[in-house]
Coordinates of C-alpha atoms in Angstrom, one line a residue:
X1 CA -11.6 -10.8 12.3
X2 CA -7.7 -9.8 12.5
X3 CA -5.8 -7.7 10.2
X4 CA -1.9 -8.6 9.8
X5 CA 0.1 -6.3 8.2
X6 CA 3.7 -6.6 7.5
X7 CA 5.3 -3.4 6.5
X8 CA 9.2 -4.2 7.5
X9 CA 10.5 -3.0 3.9
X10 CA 12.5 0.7 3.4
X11 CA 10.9 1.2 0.2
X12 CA 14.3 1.2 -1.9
X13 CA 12.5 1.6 -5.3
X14 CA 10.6 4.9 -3.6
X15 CA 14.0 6.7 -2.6
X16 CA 14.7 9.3 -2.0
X17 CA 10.9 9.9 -0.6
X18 CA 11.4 6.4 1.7
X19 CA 14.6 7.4 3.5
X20 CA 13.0 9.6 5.7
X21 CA 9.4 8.4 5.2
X22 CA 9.0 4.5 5.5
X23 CA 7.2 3.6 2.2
X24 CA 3.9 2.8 3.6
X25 CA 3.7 6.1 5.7
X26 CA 4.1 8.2 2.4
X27 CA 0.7 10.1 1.5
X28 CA -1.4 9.3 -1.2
X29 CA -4.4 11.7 -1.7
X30 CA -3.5 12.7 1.4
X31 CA -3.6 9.6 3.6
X32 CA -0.4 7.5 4.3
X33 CA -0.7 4.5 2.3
X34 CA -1.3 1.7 4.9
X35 CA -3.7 4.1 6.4
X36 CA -6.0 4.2 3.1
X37 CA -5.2 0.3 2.9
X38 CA -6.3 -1.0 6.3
X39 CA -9.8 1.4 5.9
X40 CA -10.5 -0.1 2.4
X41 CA -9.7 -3.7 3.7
X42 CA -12.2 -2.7 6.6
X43 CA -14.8 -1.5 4.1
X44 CA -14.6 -4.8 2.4
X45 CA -14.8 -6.9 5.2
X46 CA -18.4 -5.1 6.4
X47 CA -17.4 -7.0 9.8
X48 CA -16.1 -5.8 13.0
X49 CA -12.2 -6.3 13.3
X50 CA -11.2 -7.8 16.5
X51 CA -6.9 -6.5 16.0
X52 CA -4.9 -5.2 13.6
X53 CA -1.0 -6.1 13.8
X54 CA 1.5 -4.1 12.1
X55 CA 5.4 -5.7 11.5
X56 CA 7.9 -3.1 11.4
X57 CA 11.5 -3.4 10.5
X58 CA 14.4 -1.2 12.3
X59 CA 13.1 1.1 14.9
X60 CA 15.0 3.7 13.1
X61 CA 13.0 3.9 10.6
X62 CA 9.9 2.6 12.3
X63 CA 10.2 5.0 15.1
X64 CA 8.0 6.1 17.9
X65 CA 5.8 8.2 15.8
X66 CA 4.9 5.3 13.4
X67 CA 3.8 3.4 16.6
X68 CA 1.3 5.9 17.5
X69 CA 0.2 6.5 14.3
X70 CA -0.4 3.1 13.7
X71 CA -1.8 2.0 17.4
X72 CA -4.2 5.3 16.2
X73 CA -5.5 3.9 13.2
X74 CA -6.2 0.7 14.8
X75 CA -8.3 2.5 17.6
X76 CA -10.3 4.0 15.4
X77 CA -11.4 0.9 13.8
X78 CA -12.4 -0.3 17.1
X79 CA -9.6 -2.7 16.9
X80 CA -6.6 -3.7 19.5
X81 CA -3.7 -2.6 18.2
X82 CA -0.7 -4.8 18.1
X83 CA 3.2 -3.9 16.9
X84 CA 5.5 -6.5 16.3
X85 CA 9.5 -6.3 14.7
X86 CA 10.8 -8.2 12.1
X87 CA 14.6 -8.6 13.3
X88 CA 16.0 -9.5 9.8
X89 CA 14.6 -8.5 6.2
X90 CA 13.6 -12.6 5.1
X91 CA 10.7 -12.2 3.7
X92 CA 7.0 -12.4 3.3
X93 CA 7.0 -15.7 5.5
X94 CA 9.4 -14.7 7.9
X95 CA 7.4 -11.2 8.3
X96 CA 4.4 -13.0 9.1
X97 CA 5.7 -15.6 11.6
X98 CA 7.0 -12.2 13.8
X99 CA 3.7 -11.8 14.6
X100 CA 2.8 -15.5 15.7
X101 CA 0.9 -14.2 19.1
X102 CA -1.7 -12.7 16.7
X103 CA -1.9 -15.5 14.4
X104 CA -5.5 -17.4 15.6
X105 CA -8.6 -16.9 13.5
X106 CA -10.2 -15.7 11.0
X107 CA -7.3 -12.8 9.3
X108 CA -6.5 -11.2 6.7
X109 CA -2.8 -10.5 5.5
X110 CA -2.2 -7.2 3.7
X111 CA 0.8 -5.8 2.1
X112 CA 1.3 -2.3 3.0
X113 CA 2.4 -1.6 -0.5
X114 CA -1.0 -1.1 -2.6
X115 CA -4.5 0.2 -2.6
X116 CA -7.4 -1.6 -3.8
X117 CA -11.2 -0.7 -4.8
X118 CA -13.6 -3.4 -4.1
X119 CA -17.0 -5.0 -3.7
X120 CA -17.5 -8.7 -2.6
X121 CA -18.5 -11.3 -0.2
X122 CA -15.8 -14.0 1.6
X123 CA -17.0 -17.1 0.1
X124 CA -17.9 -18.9 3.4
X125 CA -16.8 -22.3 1.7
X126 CA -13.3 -21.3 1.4
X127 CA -10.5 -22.0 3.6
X128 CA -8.8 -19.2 2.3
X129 CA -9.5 -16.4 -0.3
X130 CA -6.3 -14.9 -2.4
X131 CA -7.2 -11.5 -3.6
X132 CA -6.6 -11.3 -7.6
X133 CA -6.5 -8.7 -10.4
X134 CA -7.4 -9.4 -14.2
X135 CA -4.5 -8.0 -15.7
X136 CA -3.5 -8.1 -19.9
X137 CA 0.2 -9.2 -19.0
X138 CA -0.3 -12.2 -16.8
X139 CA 3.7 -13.0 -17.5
X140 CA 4.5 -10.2 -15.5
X141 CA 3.1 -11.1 -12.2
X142 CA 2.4 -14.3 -10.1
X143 CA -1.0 -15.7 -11.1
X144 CA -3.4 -18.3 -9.9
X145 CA -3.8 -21.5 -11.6
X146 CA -8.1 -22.5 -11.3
X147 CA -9.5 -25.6 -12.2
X148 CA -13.0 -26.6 -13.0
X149 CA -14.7 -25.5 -9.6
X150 CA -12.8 -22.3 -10.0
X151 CA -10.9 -23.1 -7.1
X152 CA -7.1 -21.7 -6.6
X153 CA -4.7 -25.3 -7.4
X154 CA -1.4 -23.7 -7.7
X155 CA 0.3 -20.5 -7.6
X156 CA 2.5 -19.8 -10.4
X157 CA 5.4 -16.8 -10.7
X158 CA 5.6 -15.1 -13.9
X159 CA 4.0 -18.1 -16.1
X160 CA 6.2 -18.1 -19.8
X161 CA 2.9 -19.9 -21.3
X162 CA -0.7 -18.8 -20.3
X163 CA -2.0 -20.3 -17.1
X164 CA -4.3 -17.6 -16.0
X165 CA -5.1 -13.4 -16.1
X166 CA -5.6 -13.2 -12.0
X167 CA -2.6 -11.7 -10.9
X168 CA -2.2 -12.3 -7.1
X169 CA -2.0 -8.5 -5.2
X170 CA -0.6 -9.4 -2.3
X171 CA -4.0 -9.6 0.1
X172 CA -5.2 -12.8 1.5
X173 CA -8.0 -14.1 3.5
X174 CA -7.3 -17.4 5.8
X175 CA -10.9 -18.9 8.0
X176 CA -8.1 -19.8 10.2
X177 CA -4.7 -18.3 10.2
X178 CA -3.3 -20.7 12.5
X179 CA -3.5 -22.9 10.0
X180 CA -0.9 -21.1 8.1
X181 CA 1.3 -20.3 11.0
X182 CA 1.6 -23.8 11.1
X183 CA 3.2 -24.5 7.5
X184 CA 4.8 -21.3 7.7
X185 CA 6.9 -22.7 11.2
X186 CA 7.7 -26.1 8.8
X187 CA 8.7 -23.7 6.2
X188 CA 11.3 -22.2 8.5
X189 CA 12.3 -25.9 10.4
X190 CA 12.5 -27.1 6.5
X191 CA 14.6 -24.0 5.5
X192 CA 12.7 -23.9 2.2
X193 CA 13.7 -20.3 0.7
X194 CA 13.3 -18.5 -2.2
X195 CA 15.4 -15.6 -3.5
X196 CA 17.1 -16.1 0.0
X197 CA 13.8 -15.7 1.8
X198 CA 11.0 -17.4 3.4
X199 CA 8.2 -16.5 1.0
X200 CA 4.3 -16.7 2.1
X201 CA 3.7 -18.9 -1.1
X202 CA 5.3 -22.1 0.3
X203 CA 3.1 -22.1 3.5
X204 CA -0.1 -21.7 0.7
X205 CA 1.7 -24.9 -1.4
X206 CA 1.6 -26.9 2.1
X207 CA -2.1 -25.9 2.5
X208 CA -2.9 -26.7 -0.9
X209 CA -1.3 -30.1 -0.7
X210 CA -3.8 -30.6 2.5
X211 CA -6.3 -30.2 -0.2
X212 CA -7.6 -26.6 2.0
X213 CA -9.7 -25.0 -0.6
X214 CA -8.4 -21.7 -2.0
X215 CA -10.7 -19.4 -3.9
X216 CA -10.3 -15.9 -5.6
X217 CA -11.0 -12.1 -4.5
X218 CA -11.2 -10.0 -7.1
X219 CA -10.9 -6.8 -6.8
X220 CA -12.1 -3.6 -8.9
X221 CA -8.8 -1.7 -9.0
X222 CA -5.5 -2.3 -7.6
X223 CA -3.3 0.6 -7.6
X224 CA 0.3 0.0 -6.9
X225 CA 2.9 2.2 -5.0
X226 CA 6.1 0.7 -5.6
X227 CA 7.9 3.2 -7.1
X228 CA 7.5 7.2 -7.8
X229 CA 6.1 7.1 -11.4
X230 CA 2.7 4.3 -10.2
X231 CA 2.6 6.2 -7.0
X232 CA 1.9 9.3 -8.6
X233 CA -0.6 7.6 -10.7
X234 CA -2.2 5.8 -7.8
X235 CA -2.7 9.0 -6.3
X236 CA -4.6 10.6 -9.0
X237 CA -6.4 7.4 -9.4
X238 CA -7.7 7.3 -5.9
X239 CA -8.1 11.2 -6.1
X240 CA -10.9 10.5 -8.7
X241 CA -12.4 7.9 -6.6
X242 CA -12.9 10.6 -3.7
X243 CA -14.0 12.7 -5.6
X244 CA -16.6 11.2 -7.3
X245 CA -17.8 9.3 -3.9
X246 CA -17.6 12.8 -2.3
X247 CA -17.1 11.4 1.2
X248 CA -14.1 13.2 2.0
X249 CA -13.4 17.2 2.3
X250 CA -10.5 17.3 -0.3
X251 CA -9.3 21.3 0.0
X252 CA -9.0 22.0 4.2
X253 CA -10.8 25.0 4.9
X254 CA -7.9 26.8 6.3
X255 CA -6.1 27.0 2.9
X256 CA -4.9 30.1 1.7
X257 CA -6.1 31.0 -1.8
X258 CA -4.4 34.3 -3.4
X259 CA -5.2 34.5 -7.1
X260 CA -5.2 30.6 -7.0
X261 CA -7.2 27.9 -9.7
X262 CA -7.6 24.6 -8.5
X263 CA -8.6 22.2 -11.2
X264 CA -10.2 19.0 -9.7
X265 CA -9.5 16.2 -8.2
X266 CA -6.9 17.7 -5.8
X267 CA -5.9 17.7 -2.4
X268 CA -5.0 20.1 -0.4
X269 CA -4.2 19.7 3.0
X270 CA -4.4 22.4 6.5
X271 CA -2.6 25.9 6.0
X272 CA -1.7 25.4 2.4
X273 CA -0.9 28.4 0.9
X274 CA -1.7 28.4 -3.0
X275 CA -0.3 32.2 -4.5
X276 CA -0.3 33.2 -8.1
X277 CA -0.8 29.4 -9.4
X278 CA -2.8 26.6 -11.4
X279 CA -3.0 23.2 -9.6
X280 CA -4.6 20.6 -10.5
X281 CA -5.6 18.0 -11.8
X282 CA -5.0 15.0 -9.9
X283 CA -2.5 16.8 -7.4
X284 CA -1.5 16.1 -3.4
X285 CA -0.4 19.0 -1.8
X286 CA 0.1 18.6 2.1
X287 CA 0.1 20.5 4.7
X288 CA 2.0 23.6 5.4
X289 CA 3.3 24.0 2.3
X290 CA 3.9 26.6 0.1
X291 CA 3.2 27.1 -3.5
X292 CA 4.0 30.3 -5.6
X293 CA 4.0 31.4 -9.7
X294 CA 3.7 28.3 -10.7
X295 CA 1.6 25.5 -12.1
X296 CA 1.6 21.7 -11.1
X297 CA -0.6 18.9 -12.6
X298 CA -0.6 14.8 -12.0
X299 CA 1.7 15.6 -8.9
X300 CA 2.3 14.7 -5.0
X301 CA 3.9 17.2 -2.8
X302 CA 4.4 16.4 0.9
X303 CA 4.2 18.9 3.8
X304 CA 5.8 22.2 4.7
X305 CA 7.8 22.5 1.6
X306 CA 8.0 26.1 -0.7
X307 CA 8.0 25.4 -4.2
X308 CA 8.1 28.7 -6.3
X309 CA 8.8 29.5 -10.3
X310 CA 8.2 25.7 -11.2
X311 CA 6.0 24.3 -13.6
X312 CA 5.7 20.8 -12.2
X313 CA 4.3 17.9 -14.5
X314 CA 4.4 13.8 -12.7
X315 CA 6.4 15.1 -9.6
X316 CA 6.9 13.8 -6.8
X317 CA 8.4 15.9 -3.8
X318 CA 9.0 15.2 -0.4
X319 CA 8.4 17.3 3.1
X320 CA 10.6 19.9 4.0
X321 CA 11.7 20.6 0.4
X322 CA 12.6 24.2 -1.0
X323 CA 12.5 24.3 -5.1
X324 CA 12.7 27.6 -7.2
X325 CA 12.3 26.9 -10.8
X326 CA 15.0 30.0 -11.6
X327 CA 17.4 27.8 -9.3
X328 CA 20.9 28.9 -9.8
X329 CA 22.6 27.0 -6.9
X330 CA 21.2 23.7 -6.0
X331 CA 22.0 21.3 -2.7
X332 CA 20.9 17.7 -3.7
X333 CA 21.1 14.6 -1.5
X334 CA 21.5 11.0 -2.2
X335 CA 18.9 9.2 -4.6
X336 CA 17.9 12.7 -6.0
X337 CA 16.3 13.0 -9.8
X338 CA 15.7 15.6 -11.8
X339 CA 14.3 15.2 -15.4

């Protein structure tokens, strides 16, 4: 079994926390996103994984230190790591065909842009398995069309009138991606695009019409990280999670604790240093940083940051970051809120 996972995108909708950060990389309950992705998709799976290829974008932002982090992940998964570029932003499709060395066998294709919860079998009959959420506003997302064998007939993008309530998360299983790389290269000789890109989709639609059979995935939770307000949601949802399945240490034992109250689930990462506060619930904090006379609930702060006087409610903060609540000179960069 391969793992594919594009992860070329900036993040715009995650500025100013992406600029420096790419989107995937940024920590959620501690964790960098595509980190906690590619171990949950492993966990699923209950199958050795053979490779995991990553597709980056600009080396600038996808530097050196993404490499090894990435090529480290892999190893410790016992799988061959493998980085590829995606020279131009053009799409699902396109980000997929840059890693065409790696696409042969049994894969799945994850987008490095959510977290999911789940419990379930491949279906061994399928030639491909798109991973679906029951959602209560199916017009908002691309769903699946099923037909009397429950098999996947169509994908459909924001359906006006009802077609179905699995919306498609952006995780699929292919028996043989090769197949896919196939349609995918007629999708690029046939310059079909979409939104000015070659999307994933029409490679499925040249499947489909093959009559390959397409079933669903569905998956217990799926916790988006698209922007700052779900991605401080998503990480108190998955901060529950860990702490109910009590697998992971959640407070590093070298943190410093002076007149501190941590209200659970929180993380708190190595040499924290928690003085005269409340923190918590459902609160990142990582490591190196500093927190003084103040109070912070439902947030995610990044490493070696000082954050005194504040009382911090849905924030999101970055690394390096200095914030005094009794600020009365401030130095802001581009893409900075406050509320």
């Amino acid at each position: 079994m391969k793992i594919i996972v594009p992860m070329a995108g900036r993040g715009s909708r995650l500025r100013p926390h992406s600029l420096t950060v790419p989107k995937p990389l940024i920590p959620v309950a501690g964790k960098p996103i595509v980190h906690r992705l590619v171990r949950d998709i492993a966990n699923v799976l209950k199958q050795p994984i053979e490779e995991i290829a990553f597709v980056l974008g600009d080396p600038a932002w996808f530097g050196d230190d993404v490499v090894k982090s990435l090529e480290e992940l892999a190893k410790s998964l016992g799988a061959k790591p493998s980085i590829y570029r995606q020279d131009q932003p053009l799409g699902t499709g396109h980000a997929i065909m840059s890693a065409a060395p790696s696409l042969s066998g049994p894969a799945v294709i994850a987008y490095a842009d959510t977290l999911i919860r789940a419990e379930f079998d491949l279906d061994p009959e399928a030639d491909s398995v798109i991973w679906t959420k029951k959602v209560d506003n199916p017009e908002a997302y691309g769903v699946v069309k099923l037909n009397e064998k429950q098999e996947i007939v169509e994908l459909v993008e924001k359906p006006e009138t009802f077609v179905s309530d699995q919306a498609v998360i952006g995780i699929y299983y292919f028996k043989d991606v090769a197949v896919l790389k196939g349609k995918l290269q007629e999708v690029l000789e046939e310059n079909i695009m979409n939104g000015g890109e070659y999307q994933i989709n029409d490679g499925i639609k040249k499947m489909m019409a093959e009559g390959r059979i397409f079933k669903t995935g569905t998956v217990d939770e799926w916790m988006d990280c698209g922007n700052k307000v779900v991605t401080v949601e998503t990480n108190g949802r998955m901060l529950q999670f860990l702490h109910d399945d009590g697998k992971e240490q959640l407070v590093a034992d070298s943190v410093v604790l002076d007149n501190a109250s941590i209200i659970p689930p929180c993380y708190i990462s190595e040499n924290a240093v928690l003085r005269n506060v409340t923190v918590g619930p459902n609160v990142s904090v990582g490591a190196g940083t500093v927190i003084e006379d103040s109070t912070v609930k439902n947030s995610l702060i990044q490493s070696n940051s000082v954050i005194k006087n504040a009382q911090l409610d849905q924030a999101m903060i970055g690394n390096h970051v200095k914030y005094n609540g009794k600020f009365t000179q401030v130095s802001l960069g581009d893409y900075t809120v406050l509320e």
